Structures are given as C-alpha cells and as structure tokens.
PDB file of C-alpha atoms in Angstrom:
ATOM      1  CA  UNK A   1      -3.515  79.122 -16.616  1.00  0.00           C
ATOM      2  CA  UNK A   2      -4.568  78.019 -13.154  1.00  0.00           C
ATOM      3  CA  UNK A   3      -5.142  74.254 -12.632  1.00  0.00           C
ATOM      4  CA  UNK A   4      -8.747  73.133 -12.556  1.00  0.00           C
ATOM      5  CA  UNK A   5      -9.596  71.805  -9.101  1.00  0.00           C
ATOM      6  CA  UNK A   6     -10.613  68.104  -9.061  1.00  0.00           C
ATOM      7  CA  UNK A   7     -13.562  67.225  -6.944  1.00  0.00           C
ATOM      8  CA  UNK A   8     -12.951  64.347  -4.504  1.00  0.00           C
ATOM      9  CA  UNK A   9     -15.789  61.894  -5.114  1.00  0.00           C
ATOM     10  CA  UNK A  10     -14.506  59.179  -2.750  1.00  0.00           C
ATOM     11  CA  UNK A  11     -17.125  58.694  -0.043  1.00  0.00           C
ATOM     12  CA  UNK A  12     -15.982  59.436   3.465  1.00  0.00           C
ATOM     13  CA  UNK A  13     -16.662  56.593   5.867  1.00  0.00           C
ATOM     14  CA  UNK A  14     -16.864  56.989   9.594  1.00  0.00           C
ATOM     15  CA  UNK A  15     -15.100  53.803  10.783  1.00  0.00           C
ATOM     16  CA  UNK A  16     -16.441  54.289  14.272  1.00  0.00           C
ATOM     17  CA  UNK A  17     -19.995  54.019  13.023  1.00  0.00           C
ATOM     18  CA  UNK A  18     -19.486  50.614  11.362  1.00  0.00           C
ATOM     19  CA  UNK A  19     -20.990  47.565  13.030  1.00  0.00           C
ATOM     20  CA  UNK A  20     -19.184  44.209  13.303  1.00  0.00           C
ATOM     21  CA  UNK A  21     -21.242  42.815  10.454  1.00  0.00           C
ATOM     22  CA  UNK A  22     -20.072  45.662   8.197  1.00  0.00           C
ATOM     23  CA  UNK A  23     -16.403  44.824   8.753  1.00  0.00           C
ATOM     24  CA  UNK A  24     -16.635  41.011   8.549  1.00  0.00           C
ATOM     25  CA  UNK A  25     -15.543  41.023   4.905  1.00  0.00           C
ATOM     26  CA  UNK A  26     -12.402  42.973   5.840  1.00  0.00           C
ATOM     27  CA  UNK A  27     -11.241  40.493   8.452  1.00  0.00           C
ATOM     28  CA  UNK A  28      -8.917  37.528   7.882  1.00  0.00           C
ATOM     29  CA  UNK A  29     -11.256  34.593   7.232  1.00  0.00           C
ATOM     30  CA  UNK A  30     -11.263  31.762   9.707  1.00  0.00           C
ATOM     31  CA  UNK A  31     -10.534  28.247   8.437  1.00  0.00           C
ATOM     32  CA  UNK A  32     -13.573  26.060   8.094  1.00  0.00           C
ATOM     33  CA  UNK A  33     -13.950  23.257  10.572  1.00  0.00           C
ATOM     34  CA  UNK A  34     -11.753  20.410   9.237  1.00  0.00           C
ATOM     35  CA  UNK A  35     -13.603  17.487   7.739  1.00  0.00           C
ATOM     36  CA  UNK A  36     -12.569  13.918   8.427  1.00  0.00           C
ATOM     37  CA  UNK A  37     -10.757  12.307   5.458  1.00  0.00           C
ATOM     38  CA  UNK A  38     -12.004   8.887   6.591  1.00  0.00           C
ATOM     39  CA  UNK A  39     -15.809   9.324   6.819  1.00  0.00           C
ATOM     40  CA  UNK A  40     -16.420   5.634   6.082  1.00  0.00           C
ATOM     41  CA  UNK A  41     -14.759   4.754   9.397  1.00  0.00           C
ATOM     42  CA  UNK A  42     -17.035   6.906  11.529  1.00  0.00           C
ATOM     43  CA  UNK A  43     -19.597   4.865  13.463  1.00  0.00           C
ATOM     44  CA  UNK A  44     -21.951   7.836  13.731  1.00  0.00           C
ATOM     45  CA  UNK A  45     -22.045  11.539  12.834  1.00  0.00           C
ATOM     46  CA  UNK A  46     -21.056  12.411  16.382  1.00  0.00           C
ATOM     47  CA  UNK A  47     -18.103   9.998  16.438  1.00  0.00           C
ATOM     48  CA  UNK A  48     -14.628  11.489  16.521  1.00  0.00           C
ATOM     49  CA  UNK A  49     -12.411  11.245  13.465  1.00  0.00           C
ATOM     50  CA  UNK A  50      -9.563   8.702  13.732  1.00  0.00           C
ATOM     51  CA  UNK A  51      -7.248  11.423  12.399  1.00  0.00           C
ATOM     52  CA  UNK A  52      -6.110  13.732  15.186  1.00  0.00           C
ATOM     53  CA  UNK A  53      -6.338  17.248  13.735  1.00  0.00           C
ATOM     54  CA  UNK A  54      -4.033  18.631  16.425  1.00  0.00           C
ATOM     55  CA  UNK A  55      -1.599  15.803  17.149  1.00  0.00           C
ATOM     56  CA  UNK A  56       1.297  15.781  19.539  1.00  0.00           C
ATOM     57  CA  UNK A  57       4.686  15.027  18.003  1.00  0.00           C
ATOM     58  CA  UNK A  58       6.021  11.527  18.482  1.00  0.00           C
ATOM     59  CA  UNK A  59       9.719  10.944  18.951  1.00  0.00           C
ATOM     60  CA  UNK A  60      10.892   8.358  16.414  1.00  0.00           C
ATOM     61  CA  UNK A  61      14.349   6.787  16.424  1.00  0.00           C
ATOM     62  CA  UNK A  62      15.751   6.580  12.856  1.00  0.00           C
ATOM     63  CA  UNK A  63      18.104   3.857  14.068  1.00  0.00           C
ATOM     64  CA  UNK A  64      15.268   1.691  15.375  1.00  0.00           C
ATOM     65  CA  UNK A  65      13.315   2.244  12.157  1.00  0.00           C
ATOM     66  CA  UNK A  66      16.234   0.649  10.333  1.00  0.00           C
ATOM     67  CA  UNK A  67      17.066  -2.110  12.805  1.00  0.00           C
ATOM     68  CA  UNK A  68      13.829  -3.063  14.588  1.00  0.00           C
ATOM     69  CA  UNK A  69      10.983  -4.523  12.542  1.00  0.00           C
ATOM     70  CA  UNK A  70       8.345  -4.058  15.310  1.00  0.00           C
ATOM     71  CA  UNK A  71       9.332  -0.387  15.707  1.00  0.00           C
ATOM     72  CA  UNK A  72       9.135   0.108  11.965  1.00  0.00           C
ATOM     73  CA  UNK A  73       5.744  -1.607  11.763  1.00  0.00           C
ATOM     74  CA  UNK A  74       4.371   0.560  14.573  1.00  0.00           C
ATOM     75  CA  UNK A  75       5.576   3.677  12.752  1.00  0.00           C
ATOM     76  CA  UNK A  76       4.126   2.547   9.405  1.00  0.00           C
ATOM     77  CA  UNK A  77       0.765   1.649  10.950  1.00  0.00           C
ATOM     78  CA  UNK A  78       0.571   4.956  12.823  1.00  0.00           C
ATOM     79  CA  UNK A  79       1.532   6.999   9.775  1.00  0.00           C
ATOM     80  CA  UNK A  80      -0.804   5.304   7.317  1.00  0.00           C
ATOM     81  CA  UNK A  81      -3.569   4.804   9.921  1.00  0.00           C
ATOM     82  CA  UNK A  82      -3.746   1.029   9.566  1.00  0.00           C
ATOM     83  CA  UNK A  83      -6.040  -0.146  12.367  1.00  0.00           C
ATOM     84  CA  UNK A  84      -8.109  -3.123  13.483  1.00  0.00           C
ATOM     85  CA  UNK A  85     -11.028  -1.946  11.362  1.00  0.00           C
ATOM     86  CA  UNK A  86      -8.825  -2.344   8.279  1.00  0.00           C
ATOM     87  CA  UNK A  87      -7.979  -5.897   9.295  1.00  0.00           C
ATOM     88  CA  UNK A  88     -11.656  -6.682   9.865  1.00  0.00           C
ATOM     89  CA  UNK A  89     -12.764  -5.479   6.431  1.00  0.00           C
ATOM     90  CA  UNK A  90      -9.903  -7.373   4.756  1.00  0.00           C
ATOM     91  CA  UNK A  91     -11.098 -10.548   6.475  1.00  0.00           C
ATOM     92  CA  UNK A  92     -14.643  -9.885   5.307  1.00  0.00           C
ATOM     93  CA  UNK A  93     -13.529  -9.332   1.717  1.00  0.00           C
ATOM     94  CA  UNK A  94     -11.206 -12.359   1.609  1.00  0.00           C
ATOM     95  CA  UNK A  95     -13.831 -15.061   0.872  1.00  0.00           C
ATOM     96  CA  UNK A  96     -15.560 -12.779  -1.630  1.00  0.00           C
ATOM     97  CA  UNK A  97     -12.468 -12.422  -3.844  1.00  0.00           C
ATOM     98  CA  UNK A  98     -10.716 -15.698  -3.013  1.00  0.00           C
ATOM     99  CA  UNK A  99     -11.782 -17.382  -6.255  1.00  0.00           C
ATOM    100  CA  UNK A 100     -10.352 -14.454  -8.240  1.00  0.00           C
ATOM    101  CA  UNK A 101      -6.823 -14.831  -6.854  1.00  0.00           C
ATOM    102  CA  UNK A 102      -5.624 -17.512  -9.347  1.00  0.00           C
ATOM    103  CA  UNK A 103      -6.776 -15.288 -12.230  1.00  0.00           C
ATOM    104  CA  UNK A 104      -5.089 -12.256 -10.680  1.00  0.00           C
ATOM    105  CA  UNK A 105      -1.808 -14.159 -10.364  1.00  0.00           C
ATOM    106  CA  UNK A 106      -2.009 -15.536 -13.922  1.00  0.00           C
ATOM    107  CA  UNK A 107      -2.602 -12.040 -15.287  1.00  0.00           C
ATOM    108  CA  UNK A 108       0.273 -10.598 -13.255  1.00  0.00           C
ATOM    109  CA  UNK A 109       2.740 -13.081 -14.718  1.00  0.00           C
ATOM    110  CA  UNK A 110       1.354 -12.466 -18.192  1.00  0.00           C
ATOM    111  CA  UNK A 111       2.061  -8.767 -17.596  1.00  0.00           C
ATOM    112  CA  UNK A 112       5.637  -9.546 -16.511  1.00  0.00           C
ATOM    113  CA  UNK A 113       6.107 -11.534 -19.732  1.00  0.00           C
ATOM    114  CA  UNK A 114       5.333  -8.419 -21.799  1.00  0.00           C
ATOM    115  CA  UNK A 115       8.792  -6.945 -21.125  1.00  0.00           C
ATOM    116  CA  UNK A 116      12.164  -8.640 -21.567  1.00  0.00           C
ATOM    117  CA  UNK A 117      13.603  -6.961 -18.449  1.00  0.00           C
ATOM    118  CA  UNK A 118      10.939  -8.584 -16.264  1.00  0.00           C
ATOM    119  CA  UNK A 119      10.710 -11.853 -18.180  1.00  0.00           C
ATOM    120  CA  UNK A 120      14.447 -12.538 -17.998  1.00  0.00           C
ATOM    121  CA  UNK A 121      14.230 -12.762 -14.195  1.00  0.00           C
ATOM    122  CA  UNK A 122      12.479 -16.100 -14.593  1.00  0.00           C
ATOM    123  CA  UNK A 123      15.619 -17.630 -16.092  1.00  0.00           C
ATOM    124  CA  UNK A 124      17.096 -17.389 -12.585  1.00  0.00           C
ATOM    125  CA  UNK A 125      16.437 -20.397 -10.424  1.00  0.00           C
ATOM    126  CA  UNK A 126      13.937 -19.629  -7.707  1.00  0.00           C
ATOM    127  CA  UNK A 127      14.814 -20.531  -4.126  1.00  0.00           C
ATOM    128  CA  UNK A 128      13.303 -23.913  -3.329  1.00  0.00           C
ATOM    129  CA  UNK A 129      12.799 -24.934  -6.976  1.00  0.00           C
ATOM    130  CA  UNK A 130      14.949 -27.819  -8.264  1.00  0.00           C
ATOM    131  CA  UNK A 131      13.079 -28.696 -11.473  1.00  0.00           C
ATOM    132  CA  UNK A 132      14.016 -28.100 -15.122  1.00  0.00           C
ATOM    133  CA  UNK A 133      14.809 -24.532 -16.086  1.00  0.00           C
ATOM    134  CA  UNK A 134      15.004 -23.046 -19.633  1.00  0.00           C
ATOM    135  CA  UNK A 135      18.254 -21.328 -20.604  1.00  0.00           C
ATOM    136  CA  UNK A 136      16.826 -19.148 -23.387  1.00  0.00           C
ATOM    137  CA  UNK A 137      14.210 -16.443 -23.075  1.00  0.00           C
ATOM    138  CA  UNK A 138      12.259 -17.742 -26.068  1.00  0.00           C
ATOM    139  CA  UNK A 139      11.928 -21.163 -24.424  1.00  0.00           C
ATOM    140  CA  UNK A 140      10.322 -19.694 -21.301  1.00  0.00           C
ATOM    141  CA  UNK A 141       6.533 -20.047 -21.149  1.00  0.00           C
ATOM    142  CA  UNK A 142       3.855 -19.187 -18.620  1.00  0.00           C
ATOM    143  CA  UNK A 143       3.336 -22.878 -17.887  1.00  0.00           C
ATOM    144  CA  UNK A 144       7.033 -23.635 -17.355  1.00  0.00           C
ATOM    145  CA  UNK A 145       7.542 -25.652 -14.135  1.00  0.00           C
ATOM    146  CA  UNK A 146       9.271 -22.802 -12.309  1.00  0.00           C
ATOM    147  CA  UNK A 147       6.499 -20.359 -13.270  1.00  0.00           C
ATOM    148  CA  UNK A 148       3.919 -22.739 -11.827  1.00  0.00           C
ATOM    149  CA  UNK A 149       6.016 -22.923  -8.648  1.00  0.00           C
ATOM    150  CA  UNK A 150       6.185 -19.140  -8.391  1.00  0.00           C
ATOM    151  CA  UNK A 151       2.473 -18.766  -8.964  1.00  0.00           C
ATOM    152  CA  UNK A 152       1.789 -21.077  -6.007  1.00  0.00           C
ATOM    153  CA  UNK A 153       3.901 -18.809  -3.774  1.00  0.00           C
ATOM    154  CA  UNK A 154       2.207 -15.681  -5.149  1.00  0.00           C
ATOM    155  CA  UNK A 155      -1.291 -17.078  -4.549  1.00  0.00           C
ATOM    156  CA  UNK A 156      -0.324 -17.930  -0.970  1.00  0.00           C
ATOM    157  CA  UNK A 157       0.982 -14.375  -0.437  1.00  0.00           C
ATOM    158  CA  UNK A 158      -2.210 -12.807  -1.838  1.00  0.00           C
ATOM    159  CA  UNK A 159      -4.419 -14.906   0.441  1.00  0.00           C
ATOM    160  CA  UNK A 160      -2.278 -14.099   3.485  1.00  0.00           C
ATOM    161  CA  UNK A 161      -2.559 -10.376   2.753  1.00  0.00           C
ATOM    162  CA  UNK A 162      -6.342 -10.659   3.081  1.00  0.00           C
ATOM    163  CA  UNK A 163      -6.562 -13.099   5.993  1.00  0.00           C
ATOM    164  CA  UNK A 164      -3.619 -12.470   8.331  1.00  0.00           C
ATOM    165  CA  UNK A 165      -3.564 -11.264  11.923  1.00  0.00           C
ATOM    166  CA  UNK A 166      -1.943  -7.825  11.821  1.00  0.00           C
ATOM    167  CA  UNK A 167      -2.358  -6.973  15.505  1.00  0.00           C
ATOM    168  CA  UNK A 168       1.128  -7.850  16.781  1.00  0.00           C
ATOM    169  CA  UNK A 169       3.973  -5.745  15.307  1.00  0.00           C
ATOM    170  CA  UNK A 170       6.384  -8.505  16.385  1.00  0.00           C
ATOM    171  CA  UNK A 171       4.135 -11.286  15.093  1.00  0.00           C
ATOM    172  CA  UNK A 172       4.506 -13.811  12.285  1.00  0.00           C
ATOM    173  CA  UNK A 173       2.556 -11.802   9.714  1.00  0.00           C
ATOM    174  CA  UNK A 174       4.932  -8.839   9.556  1.00  0.00           C
ATOM    175  CA  UNK A 175       7.959 -11.135   9.802  1.00  0.00           C
ATOM    176  CA  UNK A 176       6.676 -13.105   6.804  1.00  0.00           C
ATOM    177  CA  UNK A 177       6.032  -9.941   4.767  1.00  0.00           C
ATOM    178  CA  UNK A 178       9.497  -8.642   5.625  1.00  0.00           C
ATOM    179  CA  UNK A 179      11.062 -11.929   4.487  1.00  0.00           C
ATOM    180  CA  UNK A 180       9.130 -11.692   1.213  1.00  0.00           C
ATOM    181  CA  UNK A 181      10.981  -8.424   0.637  1.00  0.00           C
ATOM    182  CA  UNK A 182      14.360  -9.845   1.671  1.00  0.00           C
ATOM    183  CA  UNK A 183      14.138 -12.937  -0.545  1.00  0.00           C
ATOM    184  CA  UNK A 184      13.976 -10.796  -3.717  1.00  0.00           C
ATOM    185  CA  UNK A 185      17.322  -9.144  -2.911  1.00  0.00           C
ATOM    186  CA  UNK A 186      19.373 -12.340  -3.076  1.00  0.00           C
ATOM    187  CA  UNK A 187      19.674 -12.668   0.714  1.00  0.00           C
ATOM    188  CA  UNK A 188      18.394 -15.918   2.224  1.00  0.00           C
ATOM    189  CA  UNK A 189      15.170 -15.057   4.030  1.00  0.00           C
ATOM    190  CA  UNK A 190      13.671 -18.473   4.758  1.00  0.00           C
ATOM    191  CA  UNK A 191      15.647 -21.132   6.610  1.00  0.00           C
ATOM    192  CA  UNK A 192      14.471 -24.011   4.417  1.00  0.00           C
ATOM    193  CA  UNK A 193      15.909 -22.260   1.340  1.00  0.00           C
ATOM    194  CA  UNK A 194      19.508 -21.943   2.527  1.00  0.00           C
ATOM    195  CA  UNK A 195      22.166 -23.262   0.166  1.00  0.00           C
ATOM    196  CA  UNK A 196      20.199 -22.292  -2.963  1.00  0.00           C
ATOM    197  CA  UNK A 197      21.521 -19.866  -5.573  1.00  0.00           C
ATOM    198  CA  UNK A 198      20.093 -16.412  -4.723  1.00  0.00           C
ATOM    199  CA  UNK A 199      17.296 -14.764  -6.680  1.00  0.00           C
ATOM    200  CA  UNK A 200      17.741 -11.037  -7.354  1.00  0.00           C
ATOM    201  CA  UNK A 201      14.808  -8.949  -8.593  1.00  0.00           C
ATOM    202  CA  UNK A 202      15.134  -5.155  -9.084  1.00  0.00           C
ATOM    203  CA  UNK A 203      13.110  -3.147  -6.594  1.00  0.00           C
ATOM    204  CA  UNK A 204      11.567  -1.239  -9.506  1.00  0.00           C
ATOM    205  CA  UNK A 205       9.796  -4.379 -10.716  1.00  0.00           C
ATOM    206  CA  UNK A 206       8.760  -5.462  -7.213  1.00  0.00           C
ATOM    207  CA  UNK A 207       7.097  -2.085  -6.641  1.00  0.00           C
ATOM    208  CA  UNK A 208       5.394  -2.113 -10.039  1.00  0.00           C
ATOM    209  CA  UNK A 209       4.045  -5.614  -9.393  1.00  0.00           C
ATOM    210  CA  UNK A 210       2.603  -4.545  -6.063  1.00  0.00           C
ATOM    211  CA  UNK A 211       0.955  -1.550  -7.718  1.00  0.00           C
ATOM    212  CA  UNK A 212      -0.529  -3.807 -10.390  1.00  0.00           C
ATOM    213  CA  UNK A 213      -1.914  -6.241  -7.793  1.00  0.00           C
ATOM    214  CA  UNK A 214      -3.345  -3.354  -5.756  1.00  0.00           C
ATOM    215  CA  UNK A 215      -5.240  -2.009  -8.761  1.00  0.00           C
ATOM    216  CA  UNK A 216      -6.665  -5.414  -9.704  1.00  0.00           C
ATOM    217  CA  UNK A 217      -7.753  -6.242  -6.142  1.00  0.00           C
ATOM    218  CA  UNK A 218      -9.379  -2.857  -5.617  1.00  0.00           C
ATOM    219  CA  UNK A 219     -11.199  -3.107  -8.941  1.00  0.00           C
ATOM    220  CA  UNK A 220     -12.489  -6.576  -8.023  1.00  0.00           C
ATOM    221  CA  UNK A 221     -13.770  -5.237  -4.693  1.00  0.00           C
ATOM    222  CA  UNK A 222     -15.585  -2.337  -6.341  1.00  0.00           C
ATOM    223  CA  UNK A 223     -17.270  -4.746  -8.741  1.00  0.00           C
ATOM    224  CA  UNK A 224     -18.758  -6.854  -5.939  1.00  0.00           C
ATOM    225  CA  UNK A 225     -22.538  -6.887  -5.747  1.00  0.00           C
ATOM    226  CA  UNK A 226     -24.126  -4.515  -3.226  1.00  0.00           C
ATOM    227  CA  UNK A 227     -25.705  -7.545  -1.588  1.00  0.00           C
ATOM    228  CA  UNK A 228     -22.235  -8.928  -0.814  1.00  0.00           C
ATOM    229  CA  UNK A 229     -20.595  -5.689   0.259  1.00  0.00           C
ATOM    230  CA  UNK A 230     -22.151  -2.264   0.782  1.00  0.00           C
ATOM    231  CA  UNK A 231     -20.626   0.804  -0.826  1.00  0.00           C
ATOM    232  CA  UNK A 232     -19.418   1.994   2.574  1.00  0.00           C
ATOM    233  CA  UNK A 233     -17.688  -1.364   3.117  1.00  0.00           C
ATOM    234  CA  UNK A 234     -16.207  -1.245  -0.389  1.00  0.00           C
ATOM    235  CA  UNK A 235     -14.655   2.143   0.361  1.00  0.00           C
ATOM    236  CA  UNK A 236     -13.205   0.764   3.588  1.00  0.00           C
ATOM    237  CA  UNK A 237     -11.896  -2.359   1.819  1.00  0.00           C
ATOM    238  CA  UNK A 238     -10.251  -0.368  -0.982  1.00  0.00           C
ATOM    239  CA  UNK A 239      -8.578   1.829   1.633  1.00  0.00           C
ATOM    240  CA  UNK A 240      -7.400  -1.198   3.653  1.00  0.00           C
ATOM    241  CA  UNK A 241      -5.931  -2.908   0.577  1.00  0.00           C
ATOM    242  CA  UNK A 242      -4.066   0.281  -0.284  1.00  0.00           C
ATOM    243  CA  UNK A 243      -2.619   0.532   3.218  1.00  0.00           C
ATOM    244  CA  UNK A 244      -1.426  -3.065   3.494  1.00  0.00           C
ATOM    245  CA  UNK A 245       0.075  -3.057  -0.016  1.00  0.00           C
ATOM    246  CA  UNK A 246       1.991   0.140   0.750  1.00  0.00           C
ATOM    247  CA  UNK A 247       3.301  -1.373   3.976  1.00  0.00           C
ATOM    248  CA  UNK A 248       4.424  -4.440   2.019  1.00  0.00           C
ATOM    249  CA  UNK A 249       6.060  -2.085  -0.474  1.00  0.00           C
ATOM    250  CA  UNK A 250       8.025  -0.482   2.358  1.00  0.00           C
ATOM    251  CA  UNK A 251       9.093  -3.945   3.536  1.00  0.00           C
ATOM    252  CA  UNK A 252      10.606  -4.404   0.088  1.00  0.00           C
ATOM    253  CA  UNK A 253      12.146  -0.944  -0.130  1.00  0.00           C
ATOM    254  CA  UNK A 254      13.905  -1.098   3.254  1.00  0.00           C
ATOM    255  CA  UNK A 255      16.115  -3.925   1.956  1.00  0.00           C
ATOM    256  CA  UNK A 256      17.010  -2.136  -1.270  1.00  0.00           C
ATOM    257  CA  UNK A 257      17.330   1.521  -0.274  1.00  0.00           C
ATOM    258  CA  UNK A 258      19.868   2.866   2.184  1.00  0.00           C
ATOM    259  CA  UNK A 259      18.068   5.252   4.509  1.00  0.00           C
TER     260      UNK A 259
END
C-alpha cells in the first residue's frame, strides 16, 4: 500500500515582508531602566540616584582594611552608602526616641537573662567596675550593681549612635565604636581601664544584641506620630539605623574574625 501524503498546513511566512513591529516579540528583550533602591533620598524626581548603576571599580587594599581604621571606615561607608543625609536623619530622630533608650536597655538585659549562656557573662567583672559581684548565677539579678553599671554604658552608647559626628573616618566617633568592639574581646581598649581583669563576650552574643537593638529602635521610629516624623523621614531613619548598626557590627567582627 502506498503511503498517504500528509498535507503541510504550516503557514509560510515571508520574513522579508515583516515589519519591525512584527518581529519585536522575537527579539531579546531590553532590560527596563533601573529604578533607584533609595527613593526616599531623592530630592526631586529628576535628581540622580545616589547608587551609581555603572560604577568604576575601586582598588581596595586588604591589608589596609585590616590595619587602618580610617581606610576600613571609608570602605564600609562606601559599600553600605552611609552618607551625611543618614547622619542628619539620625540627629533628627535622636530627641524623639531619647526617652525610650532606658527602656530599650532594660529590655535588652532582660533578654540576655533569658539564656544561661548570655547571663553567665555577667559573673565576669566588667572593666571599670569594682563593686560587689555575685559568684552564683542564681544570685545575679537585673538590679545587681554591675548590671546597673553596664546599663549606664549601654545607654551612653545608644545615645552616641544617634547623635555622633560621623564625617571624619579618623575621628573620635569611629575610634570609640571600634574600642567598644575591642573591649568585648578581653583586650584593653580604654586607657582608664588598664590593669582590670579582661571581659570576654562571644561575638555571637554581641551580634545578636546589636540585631535586637536595631529591631527595637527601628520599631520605635516607625511608631512615631506623623506630626513628629513624616513617613519619608521614617524610611530614611530606619535605613540610617540599619547602616550604622551594621558598621558597628563590623567593628566587633574585625576583632574576632581573622580575615
């Protein structure tokens, strides 16, 4: 039996007769114009985005990142886009959340008391504290003299985070924040605390504490009345808090982690 011929029903298309609009769907699509990930920092719709969408490559010395604090700060600020506008919004927010700082600190230490691995740290004598110190975990309370001492330091740190001058990478602010990281490793960071038994806190718990503080501060900012801070300013403030806390986190990590 001879095979039955199959009719070709595929339409024949004359490619030469197609217009450009007919072939658009066959072409590789072009990427949409990139949108700025920081719209709250644009002064106007025509303003340029602070993020360079086609940046040149900077040459960074790994050695200087390890050995030079100003070089490290410049790198961190460039990478995370921490600018003067972030400092300005932090300064604006500072008086609005200042009264909340004691409560934030109290709640942080209450959180640290929930776990034996974080609570036991407080049986170590803190640098600069020469008062009575419990020897048993069950005798340690949130109103123990050393806990009160630590809370004073923590409140001072929180206020400095919101009010400091961050403009100079070699300035006192970044030096202070770097020493805050050093002092938790057991190395003497502050001159007036030399000769005191070292305090050693695991980096894990330092990082978790910073994350906890970041969440509480950002939540407090978002809860501010619109009359105190506009939504646009709240977005900027939340972003600025995130940036400065992550820089502080790096200034802990650099003294714990070998790069």
